[in-house]
Amino acid sequence: MLLYGADSFAKVVKECAKASGKEVYFIFDDFQRDIKLDSTPIIGPYNKEFSTNESILIAVEDNLLRKTLVPKIVHEFASVIHPQAIISKYASYEAGTIIFQGAIIQAGTTVGKHCIINMGAKIDFECQISDYVNIGPGAIIGGYARLEEGVTVGAGAIVSPNVEIGKWAVISPGSVVTENVPEYSVVEGIPAKVVKSLTKTV
């Protein structure tokens, strides 16, 4: 398979891919080329004609940047699931998603495209996780919660059951969310409160 992105996060993704039985042969990056990430060559900006039989994964943490890159890519998108992740057979995830070791996804939950479910994150039953969501290490998402497109949940944060997080909202690390969160807002604290409104970019 191929990766798009060559920073430190890409190293973690590459290791996760290897653990899941997938080999990363080449890496695209808009700012680096003709060097290697560990032993894997970085060949420069994305080339739609390069190794078209391989699938690709966007190894970029930033949710908005992942969304920006997707329309440029014609390769089939891969997903990478670490073998130490626990995913119910009644849960589902879509192309481009990365699920790291120790993550747990319970029955009835759906995870969209190009999401990042980090180490030790726990998503309870019947949750809806939309595209381009990033759930930080150790975060907990309660049952029936709904996370709209582009949401970021910081490390160790807790989202209570039945809560809806509006698109492109940011949950600060360690926060406890007990009420619905407006789109394009930053919340923090216990219980979490809106501390900032974000510019609508998409």
mmCIF file of C-alpha atoms in Angstrom:
data_model
loop_
_atom_site.group_PDB
_atom_site.id
_atom_site.type_symbol
_atom_site.label_atom_id
_atom_site.label_comp_id
_atom_site.label_asym_id
_atom_site.label_seq_id
_atom_site.Cartn_x
_atom_site.Cartn_y
_atom_site.Cartn_z
ATOM 1 C CA MET A 1 0.000 0.000 0.000
ATOM 2 C CA LEU A 2 0.936 3.697 -0.220
ATOM 3 C CA LEU A 3 0.842 6.517 2.326
ATOM 4 C CA TYR A 4 0.230 10.211 1.779
ATOM 5 C CA GLY A 5 2.080 12.152 4.478
ATOM 6 C CA ALA A 6 5.550 11.704 5.940
ATOM 7 C CA ASP A 7 5.657 13.352 9.366
ATOM 8 C CA SER A 8 5.878 11.631 12.745
ATOM 9 C CA PHE A 9 2.229 10.564 12.603
ATOM 10 C CA ALA A 10 3.018 8.654 9.402
ATOM 11 C CA LYS A 11 5.538 6.569 11.344
ATOM 12 C CA VAL A 12 2.788 5.483 13.716
ATOM 13 C CA VAL A 13 0.439 4.717 10.822
ATOM 14 C CA LYS A 14 3.138 2.731 9.037
ATOM 15 C CA GLU A 15 3.766 0.667 12.174
ATOM 16 C CA CYS A 16 0.026 0.068 12.563
ATOM 17 C CA ALA A 17 -0.196 -1.020 8.926
ATOM 18 C CA LYS A 18 2.663 -3.471 9.377
ATOM 19 C CA ALA A 19 1.015 -4.942 12.489
ATOM 20 C CA SER A 20 -2.152 -5.485 10.459
ATOM 21 C CA GLY A 21 -0.217 -7.337 7.739
ATOM 22 C CA LYS A 22 0.073 -4.490 5.213
ATOM 23 C CA GLU A 23 3.386 -3.312 3.802
ATOM 24 C CA VAL A 24 3.936 0.364 2.950
ATOM 25 C CA TYR A 25 6.032 0.509 -0.226
ATOM 26 C CA PHE A 26 6.150 4.233 -0.980
ATOM 27 C CA ILE A 27 5.117 7.520 0.647
ATOM 28 C CA PHE A 28 3.897 10.711 -1.014
ATOM 29 C CA ASP A 29 4.585 14.055 0.653
ATOM 30 C CA ASP A 30 4.173 17.572 -0.736
ATOM 31 C CA PHE A 31 7.197 18.930 1.140
ATOM 32 C CA GLN A 32 9.690 16.062 1.237
ATOM 33 C CA ARG A 33 11.175 13.812 -1.410
ATOM 34 C CA ASP A 34 14.150 11.611 -2.219
ATOM 35 C CA ILE A 35 14.589 10.627 1.418
ATOM 36 C CA LYS A 36 13.202 7.768 3.493
ATOM 37 C CA LEU A 37 10.833 7.332 6.415
ATOM 38 C CA ASP A 38 12.610 4.513 8.202
ATOM 39 C CA SER A 39 13.292 2.332 5.156
ATOM 40 C CA THR A 40 10.362 3.496 3.019
ATOM 41 C CA PRO A 41 11.112 5.905 0.136
ATOM 42 C CA ILE A 42 9.398 9.310 0.103
ATOM 43 C CA ILE A 43 8.841 10.137 -3.557
ATOM 44 C CA GLY A 44 7.459 13.672 -3.391
ATOM 45 C CA PRO A 45 3.987 15.062 -4.212
ATOM 46 C CA TYR A 46 1.097 12.778 -5.062
ATOM 47 C CA ASN A 47 1.208 11.250 -8.536
ATOM 48 C CA LYS A 48 -2.068 9.699 -9.704
ATOM 49 C CA GLU A 49 -0.241 7.547 -12.257
ATOM 50 C CA PHE A 50 2.167 6.005 -9.750
ATOM 51 C CA SER A 51 1.610 2.348 -8.822
ATOM 52 C CA THR A 52 -2.106 2.444 -9.625
ATOM 53 C CA ASN A 53 -2.652 -1.135 -8.456
ATOM 54 C CA GLU A 54 -1.881 -0.132 -4.860
ATOM 55 C CA SER A 55 -4.348 1.321 -2.346
ATOM 56 C CA ILE A 56 -3.500 4.474 -0.412
ATOM 57 C CA LEU A 57 -4.052 5.876 3.076
ATOM 58 C CA ILE A 58 -3.808 9.538 4.096
ATOM 59 C CA ALA A 59 -1.448 9.586 7.084
ATOM 60 C CA VAL A 60 -2.283 13.141 8.198
ATOM 61 C CA GLU A 61 -3.692 14.010 11.638
ATOM 62 C CA ASP A 62 -5.368 17.286 10.687
ATOM 63 C CA ASN A 63 -9.017 16.620 9.808
ATOM 64 C CA LEU A 64 -9.426 19.528 7.413
ATOM 65 C CA LEU A 65 -6.222 18.717 5.566
ATOM 66 C CA ARG A 66 -7.343 15.121 5.078
ATOM 67 C CA LYS A 67 -10.599 16.378 3.590
ATOM 68 C CA THR A 68 -8.694 18.757 1.313
ATOM 69 C CA LEU A 69 -6.451 15.969 0.030
ATOM 70 C CA VAL A 70 -9.154 13.383 -0.687
ATOM 71 C CA PRO A 71 -10.492 14.918 -3.958
ATOM 72 C CA LYS A 72 -6.970 14.913 -5.418
ATOM 73 C CA ILE A 73 -6.567 11.177 -5.068
ATOM 74 C CA VAL A 74 -7.634 8.623 -7.663
ATOM 75 C CA HIS A 75 -6.144 5.552 -5.981
ATOM 76 C CA GLU A 76 -8.455 3.290 -4.017
ATOM 77 C CA PHE A 77 -8.437 4.176 -0.326
ATOM 78 C CA ALA A 78 -7.234 1.650 2.227
ATOM 79 C CA SER A 79 -8.148 1.304 5.884
ATOM 80 C CA VAL A 80 -5.767 0.143 8.600
ATOM 81 C CA ILE A 81 -7.009 -1.661 11.701
ATOM 82 C CA HIS A 82 -4.528 -2.719 14.357
ATOM 83 C CA PRO A 83 -4.979 -6.380 15.372
ATOM 84 C CA GLN A 84 -5.219 -5.333 19.022
ATOM 85 C CA ALA A 85 -8.253 -3.146 18.346
ATOM 86 C CA ILE A 86 -11.596 -4.679 19.331
ATOM 87 C CA ILE A 87 -14.405 -4.042 16.859
ATOM 88 C CA SER A 88 -17.828 -5.610 17.192
ATOM 89 C CA LYS A 89 -18.965 -7.630 14.206
ATOM 90 C CA TYR A 90 -22.077 -5.436 14.338
ATOM 91 C CA ALA A 91 -20.049 -2.220 14.000
ATOM 92 C CA SER A 92 -18.766 -0.793 10.713
ATOM 93 C CA TYR A 93 -16.144 1.598 9.368
ATOM 94 C CA GLU A 94 -15.506 3.083 5.935
ATOM 95 C CA ALA A 95 -12.521 3.527 3.636
ATOM 96 C CA GLY A 96 -9.572 5.651 4.722
ATOM 97 C CA THR A 97 -10.123 5.093 8.440
ATOM 98 C CA ILE A 98 -7.325 4.191 10.856
ATOM 99 C CA ILE A 99 -8.061 2.359 14.117
ATOM 100 C CA PHE A 100 -5.103 1.995 16.465
ATOM 101 C CA GLN A 101 -4.251 -0.586 19.110
ATOM 102 C CA GLY A 102 -6.462 -0.826 22.164
ATOM 103 C CA ALA A 103 -9.402 0.971 20.570
ATOM 104 C CA ILE A 104 -12.835 -0.547 21.245
ATOM 105 C CA ILE A 105 -15.871 -0.029 19.017
ATOM 106 C CA GLN A 106 -19.119 -1.558 20.211
ATOM 107 C CA ALA A 107 -22.117 -3.015 18.387
ATOM 108 C CA GLY A 108 -24.244 -0.794 16.177
ATOM 109 C CA THR A 109 -21.650 1.972 15.877
ATOM 110 C CA THR A 110 -20.791 3.331 12.455
ATOM 111 C CA VAL A 111 -17.507 5.082 11.695
ATOM 112 C CA GLY A 112 -17.274 7.144 8.522
ATOM 113 C CA LYS A 113 -14.543 7.756 5.970
ATOM 114 C CA HIS A 114 -11.024 8.981 6.768
ATOM 115 C CA CYS A 115 -11.438 8.891 10.543
ATOM 116 C CA ILE A 116 -8.706 8.396 13.135
ATOM 117 C CA ILE A 117 -9.553 6.331 16.209
ATOM 118 C CA ASN A 118 -6.491 6.588 18.418
ATOM 119 C CA MET A 119 -4.949 4.226 20.958
ATOM 120 C CA GLY A 120 -7.267 3.148 23.729
ATOM 121 C CA ALA A 121 -10.255 5.171 22.535
ATOM 122 C CA LYS A 122 -13.593 3.595 23.422
ATOM 123 C CA ILE A 123 -16.786 4.089 21.435
ATOM 124 C CA ASP A 124 -19.893 2.587 22.971
ATOM 125 C CA PHE A 125 -22.894 1.089 21.193
ATOM 126 C CA GLU A 126 -25.032 2.723 18.469
ATOM 127 C CA CYS A 127 -22.821 5.777 17.999
ATOM 128 C CA GLN A 128 -22.611 7.626 14.694
ATOM 129 C CA ILE A 129 -19.134 8.869 13.840
ATOM 130 C CA SER A 130 -19.137 10.938 10.645
ATOM 131 C CA ASP A 131 -16.306 11.456 8.133
ATOM 132 C CA TYR A 132 -12.953 13.089 9.043
ATOM 133 C CA VAL A 133 -13.390 12.678 12.797
ATOM 134 C CA ASN A 134 -10.324 12.312 15.037
ATOM 135 C CA ILE A 135 -10.848 10.664 18.443
ATOM 136 C CA GLY A 136 -7.830 11.090 20.714
ATOM 137 C CA PRO A 137 -6.037 8.486 22.839
ATOM 138 C CA GLY A 138 -8.083 7.230 25.767
ATOM 139 C CA ALA A 139 -11.193 9.228 24.866
ATOM 140 C CA ILE A 140 -14.599 7.706 25.681
ATOM 141 C CA ILE A 141 -17.716 8.182 23.562
ATOM 142 C CA GLY A 142 -20.953 7.149 25.286
ATOM 143 C CA GLY A 143 -23.729 5.159 23.680
ATOM 144 C CA TYR A 144 -25.967 6.775 21.043
ATOM 145 C CA ALA A 145 -23.632 9.778 20.748
ATOM 146 C CA ARG A 146 -23.405 11.465 17.360
ATOM 147 C CA LEU A 147 -20.211 13.142 16.126
ATOM 148 C CA GLU A 148 -20.659 15.172 12.959
ATOM 149 C CA GLU A 149 -18.075 15.711 10.220
ATOM 150 C CA GLY A 150 -14.613 16.886 11.211
ATOM 151 C CA VAL A 151 -15.017 16.680 14.994
ATOM 152 C CA THR A 152 -11.852 16.428 17.092
ATOM 153 C CA VAL A 153 -12.068 14.769 20.508
ATOM 154 C CA GLY A 154 -8.969 15.402 22.620
ATOM 155 C CA ALA A 155 -7.055 12.787 24.575
ATOM 156 C CA GLY A 156 -8.897 11.494 27.632
ATOM 157 C CA ALA A 157 -12.069 13.451 26.921
ATOM 158 C CA ILE A 158 -15.475 11.931 27.705
ATOM 159 C CA VAL A 159 -18.616 12.432 25.650
ATOM 160 C CA SER A 160 -21.738 11.406 27.557
ATOM 161 C CA PRO A 161 -24.380 9.127 26.027
ATOM 162 C CA ASN A 162 -26.928 10.647 23.623
ATOM 163 C CA VAL A 163 -24.862 13.820 23.126
ATOM 164 C CA GLU A 164 -24.490 15.354 19.654
ATOM 165 C CA ILE A 165 -21.259 17.114 18.690
ATOM 166 C CA GLY A 166 -21.702 19.560 15.797
ATOM 167 C CA LYS A 167 -19.467 19.469 12.741
ATOM 168 C CA TRP A 168 -15.864 20.638 13.051
ATOM 169 C CA ALA A 169 -16.206 21.181 16.800
ATOM 170 C CA VAL A 170 -13.203 20.564 19.065
ATOM 171 C CA ILE A 171 -13.417 18.851 22.455
ATOM 172 C CA SER A 172 -10.378 19.834 24.520
ATOM 173 C CA PRO A 173 -8.334 17.064 26.164
ATOM 174 C CA GLY A 174 -9.715 15.826 29.484
ATOM 175 C CA SER A 175 -13.071 17.545 29.086
ATOM 176 C CA VAL A 176 -16.365 15.929 30.044
ATOM 177 C CA VAL A 177 -19.150 16.740 27.597
ATOM 178 C CA THR A 178 -22.653 16.386 29.064
ATOM 179 C CA GLU A 179 -24.637 18.565 26.625
ATOM 180 C CA ASN A 180 -24.850 18.989 22.852
ATOM 181 C CA VAL A 181 -21.974 20.985 21.354
ATOM 182 C CA PRO A 182 -22.604 23.584 18.605
ATOM 183 C CA GLU A 183 -20.817 23.214 15.293
ATOM 184 C CA TYR A 184 -17.539 25.123 14.813
ATOM 185 C CA SER A 185 -16.947 25.590 18.527
ATOM 186 C CA VAL A 186 -14.278 24.669 21.059
ATOM 187 C CA VAL A 187 -15.380 23.308 24.429
ATOM 188 C CA GLU A 188 -13.375 22.499 27.525
ATOM 189 C CA GLY A 189 -13.765 21.764 31.207
ATOM 190 C CA ILE A 190 -15.826 19.569 33.516
ATOM 191 C CA PRO A 191 -18.569 19.909 32.509
ATOM 192 C CA ALA A 192 -17.421 21.235 29.140
ATOM 193 C CA LYS A 193 -18.466 24.749 28.113
ATOM 194 C CA VAL A 194 -17.965 26.680 24.878
ATOM 195 C CA VAL A 195 -14.804 28.783 25.128
ATOM 196 C CA LYS A 196 -14.328 29.756 21.490
ATOM 197 C CA SER A 197 -16.113 29.867 18.147
ATOM 198 C CA LEU A 198 -14.226 28.759 15.035
ATOM 199 C CA THR A 199 -14.294 30.237 11.553
ATOM 200 C CA LYS A 200 -16.371 28.163 9.155
ATOM 201 C CA THR A 201 -13.891 26.805 6.647
ATOM 202 C CA VAL A 202 -15.952 24.081 4.968
#
